[in-house]
N, CA and C atoms as an extended XYZ file, in Angstrom:
408
Properties=species:S:1:pos:R:3:atomname:S:1:resname:S:1:resid:I:1 pbc="F F F"
N        12.859       18.187       11.752 N   MET     1
C        13.088       17.041       11.488 CA  MET     1
C        12.336       16.314       10.095 C   MET     1
N        12.627       15.962        9.560 N   LYS     2
C        11.918       15.755        8.554 CA  LYS     2
C        11.319       14.130        9.230 C   LYS     2
N        10.285       13.707        9.145 N   THR     3
C         9.946       12.024        9.552 CA  THR     3
C        10.740       11.085        8.826 C   THR     3
N        11.691       10.904        9.701 N   LYS     4
C        11.866        9.496        9.739 CA  LYS     4
C        10.529        7.824        9.360 C   LYS     4
N        10.365        7.002        8.566 N   GLU     5
C        10.105        6.196        7.869 CA  GLU     5
C        10.901        4.983        7.677 C   GLU     5
N         9.878        3.525        8.499 N   TYR     6
C        10.618        2.179        8.309 CA  TYR     6
C         9.754        1.120        7.698 C   TYR     6
N        10.240       -0.184        7.556 N   THR     7
C         9.211       -0.649        7.072 CA  THR     7
C        10.470       -2.097        7.827 C   THR     7
N         8.920       -2.988        7.944 N   LEU     8
C         9.487       -4.320        8.585 CA  LEU     8
C         8.316       -5.358        7.540 C   LEU     8
N         8.890       -6.502        8.178 N   HIS     9
C         8.048       -7.923        7.752 CA  HIS     9
C         8.032       -8.754        8.869 C   HIS     9
N         6.263       -8.600        8.683 N   THR    10
C         5.838       -9.534        9.557 CA  THR    10
C         5.321      -10.334        9.927 C   THR    10
N         5.347      -11.512       11.242 N   GLU    11
C         4.976      -12.904       10.962 CA  GLU    11
C         3.399      -12.197       11.633 C   GLU    11
N         2.651      -13.947       11.198 N   ARG    12
C         1.057      -13.488       12.176 CA  ARG    12
C         0.901      -12.891       12.749 C   ARG    12
N         2.060      -12.744       14.321 N   GLU    13
C         1.415      -11.853       15.483 CA  GLU    13
C         2.918      -11.849       16.001 C   GLU    13
N         3.358      -10.746       16.500 N   GLY    14
C         4.429      -10.927       17.303 CA  GLY    14
C         4.411       -9.344       17.740 C   GLY    14
N         5.614       -8.832       18.393 N   LEU    15
C         6.103       -8.155       19.140 CA  LEU    15
C         7.645       -7.763       18.890 C   LEU    15
N         7.818       -6.417       17.456 N   TYR    16
C         9.794       -6.301       17.460 CA  TYR    16
C         9.870       -5.641       17.956 C   TYR    16
N        11.048       -5.665       18.240 N   ASP    17
C        11.627       -4.532       19.363 CA  ASP    17
C        12.537       -4.005       18.024 C   ASP    17
N        11.584       -2.276       18.235 N   VAL    18
C        12.242       -0.958       17.093 CA  VAL    18
C        12.805        0.183       18.131 C   VAL    18
N        13.203       -0.998       19.144 N   THR    19
C        14.473        0.527       20.193 CA  THR    19
C        15.362        1.208       19.376 C   THR    19
N        16.199        0.144       18.736 N   ALA    20
C        17.445        0.703       17.962 CA  ALA    20
C        17.042        1.551       16.671 C   ALA    20
N        15.743        1.603       15.794 N   GLN    21
C        15.325        2.602       15.167 CA  GLN    21
C        14.904        3.622       15.546 C   GLN    21
N        13.921        3.908       16.811 N   VAL    22
C        13.814        5.265       16.709 CA  VAL    22
C        15.243        5.832       17.841 C   VAL    22
N        16.149        4.946       18.289 N   ARG    23
C        17.231        5.765       18.650 CA  ARG    23
C        17.890        6.274       17.776 C   ARG    23
N        17.969        5.836       16.454 N   GLU    24
C        18.707        6.146       15.205 CA  GLU    24
C        18.351        7.334       14.632 C   GLU    24
N        16.446        8.008       14.310 N   ALA    25
C        16.119        8.304       14.816 CA  ALA    25
C        16.080       10.020       15.000 C   ALA    25
N        16.697        9.734       16.699 N   VAL    26
C        16.841       10.718       17.412 CA  VAL    26
C        18.367       10.849       17.488 C   VAL    26
N        18.781       10.177       16.557 N   ARG    27
C        20.691       10.699       16.387 CA  ARG    27
C        21.068       11.297       15.251 C   ARG    27
N        19.850       11.017       14.014 N   GLU    28
C        20.321       11.945       13.440 CA  GLU    28
C        19.510       12.875       13.314 C   GLU    28
N        18.564       12.975       13.898 N   SER    29
C        17.995       14.441       13.926 CA  SER    29
C        18.323       16.003       14.415 C   SER    29
N        19.413       15.002       15.449 N   GLY    30
C        19.989       16.017       15.941 CA  GLY    30
C        19.508       16.480       17.722 C   GLY    30
N        18.560       16.375       17.509 N   VAL    31
C        17.015       16.924       18.756 CA  VAL    31
C        18.141       16.220       20.069 C   VAL    31
N        18.315       17.536       21.149 N   ARG    32
C        18.830       17.404       22.631 CA  ARG    32
C        17.999       17.293       23.547 C   ARG    32
N        17.143       17.915       23.095 N   SER    33
C        15.609       17.898       23.965 CA  SER    33
C        14.013       17.857       23.744 C   SER    33
N        13.159       17.271       23.564 N   GLY    34
C        12.174       17.200       23.435 CA  GLY    34
C        11.884       15.754       23.224 C   GLY    34
N        11.274       15.533       22.293 N   ALA    35
C        10.259       14.310       22.147 CA  ALA    35
C        10.768       13.978       21.034 C   ALA    35
N        10.517       12.266       20.685 N   ALA    36
C        10.106       11.256       19.477 CA  ALA    36
C         8.637       10.776       19.535 C   ALA    36
N         8.494       10.795       18.799 N   VAL    37
C         6.939       10.421       18.148 CA  VAL    37
C         6.477        8.613       17.644 C   VAL    37
N         6.501        7.777       17.747 N   VAL    38
C         6.466        6.760       17.083 CA  VAL    38
C         5.438        6.255       16.690 C   VAL    38
N         5.018        6.155       15.302 N   TYR    39
C         3.382        5.678       15.166 CA  TYR    39
C         2.951        4.720       13.602 C   TYR    39
N         2.177        4.266       13.769 N   CYS    40
C         1.869        2.380       13.110 CA  CYS    40
C         0.622        3.053       12.519 C   CYS    40
N         0.738        4.109       11.575 N   PRO    41
C        -0.113        3.490       10.244 CA  PRO    41
C        -1.140        2.678       10.160 C   PRO    41
N        -1.373        1.507       10.248 N   HIS    42
C        -1.957        0.136       10.255 CA  HIS    42
C        -3.380        0.577       11.533 C   HIS    42
N        -4.353        0.095       11.252 N   THR    43
C        -5.565       -0.302       11.850 CA  THR    43
C        -5.500       -2.012       12.597 C   THR    43
N        -4.737       -2.592       12.263 N   THR    44
C        -4.108       -3.954       13.016 CA  THR    44
C        -3.103       -4.253       13.460 C   THR    44
N        -2.356       -2.753       14.218 N   ALA    45
C        -0.786       -3.264       14.394 CA  ALA    45
C        -0.675       -1.765       15.775 C   ALA    45
N         0.300       -1.653       16.731 N   GLY    46
C         0.260       -0.544       17.293 CA  GLY    46
C         1.621       -0.652       17.449 C   GLY    46
N         1.574        0.367       18.869 N   ILE    47
C         3.256        0.367       18.859 CA  ILE    47
C         2.678        0.581       20.845 C   ILE    47
N         4.001        0.223       21.541 N   THR    48
C         3.588        0.319       23.155 CA  THR    48
C         5.255        0.187       23.577 C   THR    48
N         4.941        0.170       24.590 N   ILE    49
C         7.129       -0.215       25.081 CA  ILE    49
C         6.530       -0.639       26.553 C   ILE    49
N         7.319       -1.117       26.693 N   ASN    50
C         7.426       -2.270       27.807 CA  ASN    50
C         8.382       -3.215       27.874 C   ASN    50
N         8.481       -3.850       28.765 N   GLU    51
C        10.073       -4.487       28.653 CA  GLU    51
C        10.851       -5.442       27.492 C   GLU    51
N        11.931       -5.124       28.050 N   ASN    52
C        13.004       -5.715       26.956 CA  ASN    52
C        13.862       -7.326       27.368 C   ASN    52
N        13.934       -6.766       28.780 N   ALA    53
C        14.890       -7.704       29.233 CA  ALA    53
C        14.141       -9.476       28.916 C   ALA    53
N        13.111       -9.322       29.117 N   ASP    54
C        12.687      -11.402       29.315 CA  ASP    54
C        11.619      -11.385       28.316 C   ASP    54
N        12.204      -12.244       27.149 N   PRO    55
C        11.104      -12.192       25.810 CA  PRO    55
C         9.682      -13.080       26.345 C   PRO    55
N         9.960      -13.476       27.554 N   ASP    56
C         8.832      -13.942       28.215 CA  ASP    56
C         7.708      -13.305       28.459 C   ASP    56
N         8.071      -11.890       28.684 N   VAL    57
C         7.140      -10.625       28.686 CA  VAL    57
C         5.916      -10.556       26.891 C   VAL    57
N         6.841      -10.548       26.641 N   GLN    58
C         6.682       -9.912       25.383 CA  GLN    58
C         4.962      -11.702       24.705 C   GLN    58
N         6.035      -12.557       25.100 N   HIS    59
C         5.039      -14.071       25.440 CA  HIS    59
C         3.394      -13.478       25.869 C   HIS    59
N         3.780      -12.989       26.946 N   ASP    60
C         2.595      -13.588       27.989 CA  ASP    60
C         1.730      -12.028       27.471 C   ASP    60
N         2.585      -10.871       27.213 N   LEU    61
C         1.091       -9.910       26.493 CA  LEU    61
C         0.327      -10.498       25.417 C   LEU    61
N         1.052      -10.930       24.588 N   LEU    62
C         0.162      -11.816       23.232 CA  LEU    62
C        -0.705      -12.270       23.499 C   LEU    62
N        -0.414      -13.299       24.785 N   LEU    63
C        -1.030      -14.676       24.741 CA  LEU    63
C        -2.908      -13.587       25.631 C   LEU    63
N        -2.426      -12.752       26.424 N   GLY    64
C        -3.090      -11.940       27.522 CA  GLY    64
C        -4.228      -11.072       26.145 C   GLY    64
N        -3.961      -11.061       24.886 N   LEU    65
C        -4.130       -9.768       24.366 CA  LEU    65
C        -5.246      -10.764       24.134 C   LEU    65
N        -4.403      -12.286       23.146 N   ARG    66
C        -5.170      -13.162       22.419 CA  ARG    66
C        -6.413      -13.469       23.685 C   ARG    66
N        -6.470      -13.557       24.510 N   GLU    67
C        -7.880      -14.103       25.847 CA  GLU    67
C        -8.393      -13.027       25.871 C   GLU    67
N        -8.442      -12.048       26.209 N   ALA    68
C        -9.472      -10.837       25.766 CA  ALA    68
C        -9.912      -10.393       25.117 C   ALA    68
N        -8.962      -10.800       23.485 N   PHE    69
C        -9.910      -10.142       22.334 CA  PHE    69
C       -10.122      -11.511       21.160 C   PHE    69
N       -10.538      -12.339       21.342 N   PRO    70
C       -10.294      -13.840       20.915 CA  PRO    70
C       -11.611      -13.141       19.945 C   PRO    70
N       -10.779      -14.741       18.316 N   ASP    71
C       -11.909      -14.408       17.046 CA  ASP    71
C       -13.397      -14.906       17.389 C   ASP    71
N       -14.463      -14.027       17.154 N   ARG    72
C       -16.118      -14.271       17.389 CA  ARG    72
C       -16.096      -14.924       16.094 C   ARG    72
N       -16.969      -16.052       15.928 N   ARG    73
C       -18.343      -16.314       14.918 CA  ARG    73
C       -19.399      -14.831       14.847 C   ARG    73
N       -19.650      -14.051       15.649 N   ALA    74
C       -20.354      -13.039       16.012 CA  ALA    74
C       -20.187      -11.502       15.210 C   ALA    74
N       -18.775      -12.188       14.474 N   PHE    75
C       -18.106      -10.680       14.283 CA  PHE    75
C       -18.397      -10.449       12.559 C   PHE    75
N       -18.510       -9.103       12.565 N   ARG    76
C       -19.487       -9.255       11.349 CA  ARG    76
C       -18.089       -8.544       10.217 C   ARG    76
N       -17.457       -8.204       11.112 N   HIS    77
C       -16.176       -7.488       10.134 CA  HIS    77
C       -15.904       -8.517        8.785 C   HIS    77
N       -15.536       -8.041        6.986 N   ALA    78
C       -15.981       -9.512        6.437 CA  ALA    78
C       -14.532      -10.036        6.208 C   ALA    78
N       -13.405       -9.193        6.475 N   GLU    79
C       -11.628       -9.628        6.065 CA  GLU    79
C       -11.284      -10.660        7.150 C   GLU    79
N       -12.206      -10.774        8.371 N   GLY    80
C       -12.250      -11.364        9.570 CA  GLY    80
C       -10.997      -11.823       10.742 C   GLY    80
N       -11.061      -10.423       10.415 N   ASN    81
C        -9.486      -10.111       11.200 CA  ASN    81
C       -10.511       -8.548       12.238 C   ASN    81
N       -11.856       -8.609       13.139 N   SER    82
C       -11.691       -8.270       13.931 CA  SER    82
C       -11.381       -7.995       15.185 C   SER    82
N       -10.395       -8.563       15.142 N   ALA    83
C        -9.860       -9.622       17.249 CA  ALA    83
C        -8.576       -8.297       16.908 C   ALA    83
N        -8.175       -8.519       15.869 N   ALA    84
C        -6.343       -7.587       15.665 CA  ALA    84
C        -6.886       -6.438       15.224 C   ALA    84
N        -8.245       -5.622       15.183 N   HIS    85
C        -8.588       -4.290       15.263 CA  HIS    85
C        -8.181       -3.703       16.560 C   HIS    85
N        -9.264       -4.682       17.741 N   LEU    86
C        -9.776       -5.025       18.868 CA  LEU    86
C        -8.765       -4.505       19.691 C   LEU    86
N        -7.349       -5.217       19.277 N   LYS    87
C        -5.818       -5.231       20.010 CA  LYS    87
C        -5.338       -4.302       19.050 C   LYS    87
N        -5.502       -4.096       18.404 N   SER    88
C        -5.088       -2.177       17.657 CA  SER    88
C        -5.399       -1.348       18.715 C   SER    88
N        -6.531       -0.919       18.687 N   SER    89
C        -7.337        0.367       19.467 CA  SER    89
C        -7.172        0.091       20.884 C   SER    89
N        -7.203       -1.286       21.347 N   CYS    90
C        -6.549       -1.253       23.084 CA  CYS    90
C        -5.318       -1.201       22.990 C   CYS    90
N        -4.091       -1.230       22.182 N   VAL    91
C        -2.498       -0.634       22.819 CA  VAL    91
C        -1.953        0.419       22.219 C   VAL    91
N        -3.388        0.789       20.696 N   GLY    92
C        -2.774        2.387       20.229 CA  GLY    92
C        -1.772        2.216       18.961 C   GLY    92
N        -1.989        3.400       18.787 N   ALA    93
C        -0.780        4.009       17.727 CA  ALA    93
C         0.135        4.444       17.521 C   ALA    93
N         0.372        4.801       19.011 N   SER    94
C         1.526        5.387       18.933 CA  SER    94
C         2.240        5.270       20.179 C   SER    94
N         3.547        6.296       20.299 N   GLN    95
C         3.910        6.392       21.827 CA  GLN    95
C         4.923        7.377       21.793 C   GLN    95
N         4.620        8.059       22.495 N   LEU    96
C         5.740        9.135       22.816 CA  LEU    96
C         6.636        8.892       24.027 C   LEU    96
N         8.251        9.403       23.099 N   VAL    97
C         9.422        8.938       24.067 CA  VAL    97
C        10.064       10.211       23.939 C   VAL    97
N         9.822       11.055       25.630 N   LEU    98
C        11.147       11.707       26.190 CA  LEU    98
C        12.666       11.594       25.292 C   LEU    98
N        12.968       12.936       25.033 N   VAL    99
C        14.311       12.809       24.264 CA  VAL    99
C        15.291       13.845       25.327 C   VAL    99
N        16.452       13.532       26.209 N   GLU   100
C        16.822       14.349       27.021 CA  GLU   100
C        18.768       14.034       26.580 C   GLU   100
N        19.201       15.163       26.376 N   ASP   101
C        20.845       15.014       26.218 CA  ASP   101
C        20.827       14.456       24.658 C   ASP   101
N        20.009       14.404       23.829 N   GLY   102
C        20.074       13.737       22.749 CA  GLY   102
C        19.626       12.251       22.578 C   GLY   102
N        19.407       11.510       23.707 N   ARG   103
C        18.861       10.237       24.251 CA  ARG   103
C        17.689        9.848       24.241 C   ARG   103
N        16.670        9.151       24.512 N   LEU   104
C        15.982        8.464       24.931 CA  LEU   104
C        15.583        8.428       26.400 C   LEU   104
N        14.680        8.707       26.979 N   LEU   105
C        14.137        8.579       28.021 CA  LEU   105
C        13.501        7.488       28.381 C   LEU   105
N        14.302        6.301       28.459 N   LEU   106
C        13.276        4.958       28.084 CA  LEU   106
C        13.941        4.265       30.078 C   LEU   106
N        13.209        3.793       30.776 N   GLY   107
C        12.961        3.064       31.779 CA  GLY   107
C        14.300        1.726       31.724 C   GLY   107
N        14.948        1.053       32.347 N   THR   108
C        15.939        0.433       31.898 CA  THR   108
C        15.347       -0.947       30.929 C   THR   108
N        14.949       -1.578       31.718 N   TRP   109
C        13.741       -2.542       30.869 CA  TRP   109
C        12.953       -2.337       30.069 C   TRP   109
N        13.296       -1.186       29.284 N   GLN   110
C        11.815       -0.542       28.981 CA  GLN   110
C        12.526       -0.178       26.786 C   GLN   110
N        11.711       -1.246       26.306 N   GLY   111
C        12.013       -0.834       24.600 CA  GLY   111
C        11.056       -0.897       24.051 C   GLY   111
N        10.461       -0.088       22.902 N   VAL   112
C         9.632        0.313       21.855 CA  VAL   112
C         9.389       -0.900       21.217 C   VAL   112
N         8.527       -1.026       20.800 N   TYR   113
C         8.003       -2.577       20.073 CA  TYR   113
C         6.916       -2.370       19.230 C   TYR   113
N         7.200       -2.299       17.819 N   PHE   114
C         5.761       -2.613       16.907 CA  PHE   114
C         4.740       -4.188       16.934 C   PHE   114
N         3.866       -3.765       17.623 N   CYS   115
C         2.541       -5.451       17.691 CA  CYS   115
C         2.255       -5.176       16.911 C   CYS   115
N         2.147       -6.718       15.612 N   GLU   116
C         1.621       -7.147       14.640 CA  GLU   116
C         0.415       -8.401       15.069 C   GLU   116
N        -0.810       -7.779       14.855 N   PHE   117
C        -2.214       -8.429       15.296 CA  PHE   117
C        -2.586       -9.197       14.047 C   PHE   117
N        -2.031       -8.923       12.194 N   ASP   118
C        -2.795       -9.576       11.406 CA  ASP   118
C        -2.063       -9.480       10.336 C   ASP   118
N        -0.816      -10.484       10.641 N   GLY   119
C         0.292      -10.457        9.478 CA  GLY   119
C        -0.115      -12.074        9.226 C   GLY   119
N         0.907      -12.410        8.062 N   PRO   120
C         2.169      -11.553        7.677 CA  PRO   120
C         2.091      -10.532        7.151 C   PRO   120
N         2.639       -9.545        6.769 N   ARG   121
C         2.581       -8.478        6.733 CA  ARG   121
C         3.991       -7.897        6.283 C   ARG   121
N         3.976       -6.524        5.474 N   THR   122
C         5.363       -6.019        5.166 CA  THR   122
C         4.202       -4.581        5.343 C   THR   122
N         5.157       -3.549        6.873 N   ARG   123
C         4.720       -2.871        7.792 CA  ARG   123
C         4.900       -1.873        7.726 C   ARG   123
N         4.826       -0.374        8.365 N   ARG   124
C         5.480        0.651        8.044 CA  ARG   124
C         5.519        1.431        9.942 C   ARG   124
N         6.083        2.276       10.220 N   PHE   125
C         6.030        2.706       11.269 CA  PHE   125
C         7.124        3.820       11.072 C   PHE   125
N         6.264        4.893       12.252 N   GLN   126
C         7.448        6.008       11.525 CA  GLN   126
C         7.746        7.215       12.485 C   GLN   126
N         8.816        7.672       12.745 N   VAL   127
C         9.125        8.349       14.336 CA  VAL   127
C         9.569        9.872       13.745 C   VAL   127
N         8.516       10.390       14.507 N   LYS   128
C         8.967       12.138       14.757 CA  LYS   128
C         9.676       12.587       15.123 C   LYS   128
N        10.958       13.155       15.337 N   VAL   129
C        11.419       13.983       17.027 CA  VAL   129
C        11.638       15.172       16.499 C   VAL   129
N        10.876       15.856       17.401 N   LEU   130
C        10.437       16.712       17.754 CA  LEU   130
C        11.258       17.370       18.710 C   LEU   130
N        11.834       19.119       19.137 N   GLY   131
C        12.627       19.417       20.328 CA  GLY   131
C        13.819       20.387       19.932 C   GLY   131
N        14.666       20.864       20.955 N   ASP   132
C        15.403       21.985       20.283 CA  ASP   132
C        17.051       21.251       20.029 C   ASP   132
N        17.955       21.604       19.184 N   SER   133
C        18.609       21.109       18.530 CA  SER   133
C        19.775       21.278       19.425 C   SER   133
N        19.751       22.562       20.291 N   ALA   134
C        21.007       22.989       20.865 CA  ALA   134
C        21.071       22.763       22.743 C   ALA   134
N        22.048       22.656       23.193 N   VAL   135
C        21.972       22.016       24.544 CA  VAL   135
C        21.230       23.721       24.946 C   VAL   135
N        20.526       23.657       26.242 N   GLY   136
C        20.091       24.966       27.220 CA  GLY   136
C        19.295       24.454       27.560 C   GLY   136
C-alpha cells in the first residue's frame, strides 16, 4: 500500500485525535493482518497512543510535559522553541499499531494522537499499513 498523508491545522499546543484517519488508512489498504505505522515528519511535534475517553488526560499530559520541559533562558537554539524539540524527542516521531482482521488492535480506551508542541502550524503525518491482505 502506498503511504497515506494527512494534513491538520494546529493551535499553539495540543493533542489531536487522529485515530479515525489511521482507521481509514487501514480500511483503504485492504490489509487484514499486519501493522500501521503512524509517522510525524516534524521536529517539534510527535505521535503518541493514550487514553481517548477522558479529555482531562490530554490536559494532564500537556501540563506534565510543560513542567518536565519548560522554556529556559539558557537554551541557545535561535528559534526559541527548544522546549518543543525536547517534548518531541521524549514523545517520539512514530507509533506502530497492530492490525488484525482489518482493524486496529487498540485497547478499549486508547486513541492515536498527533502532539503539537510549537504551533500554530499546518502539519502533516503519514500512515503506512504493512501486512497481508488475504485472511490466513
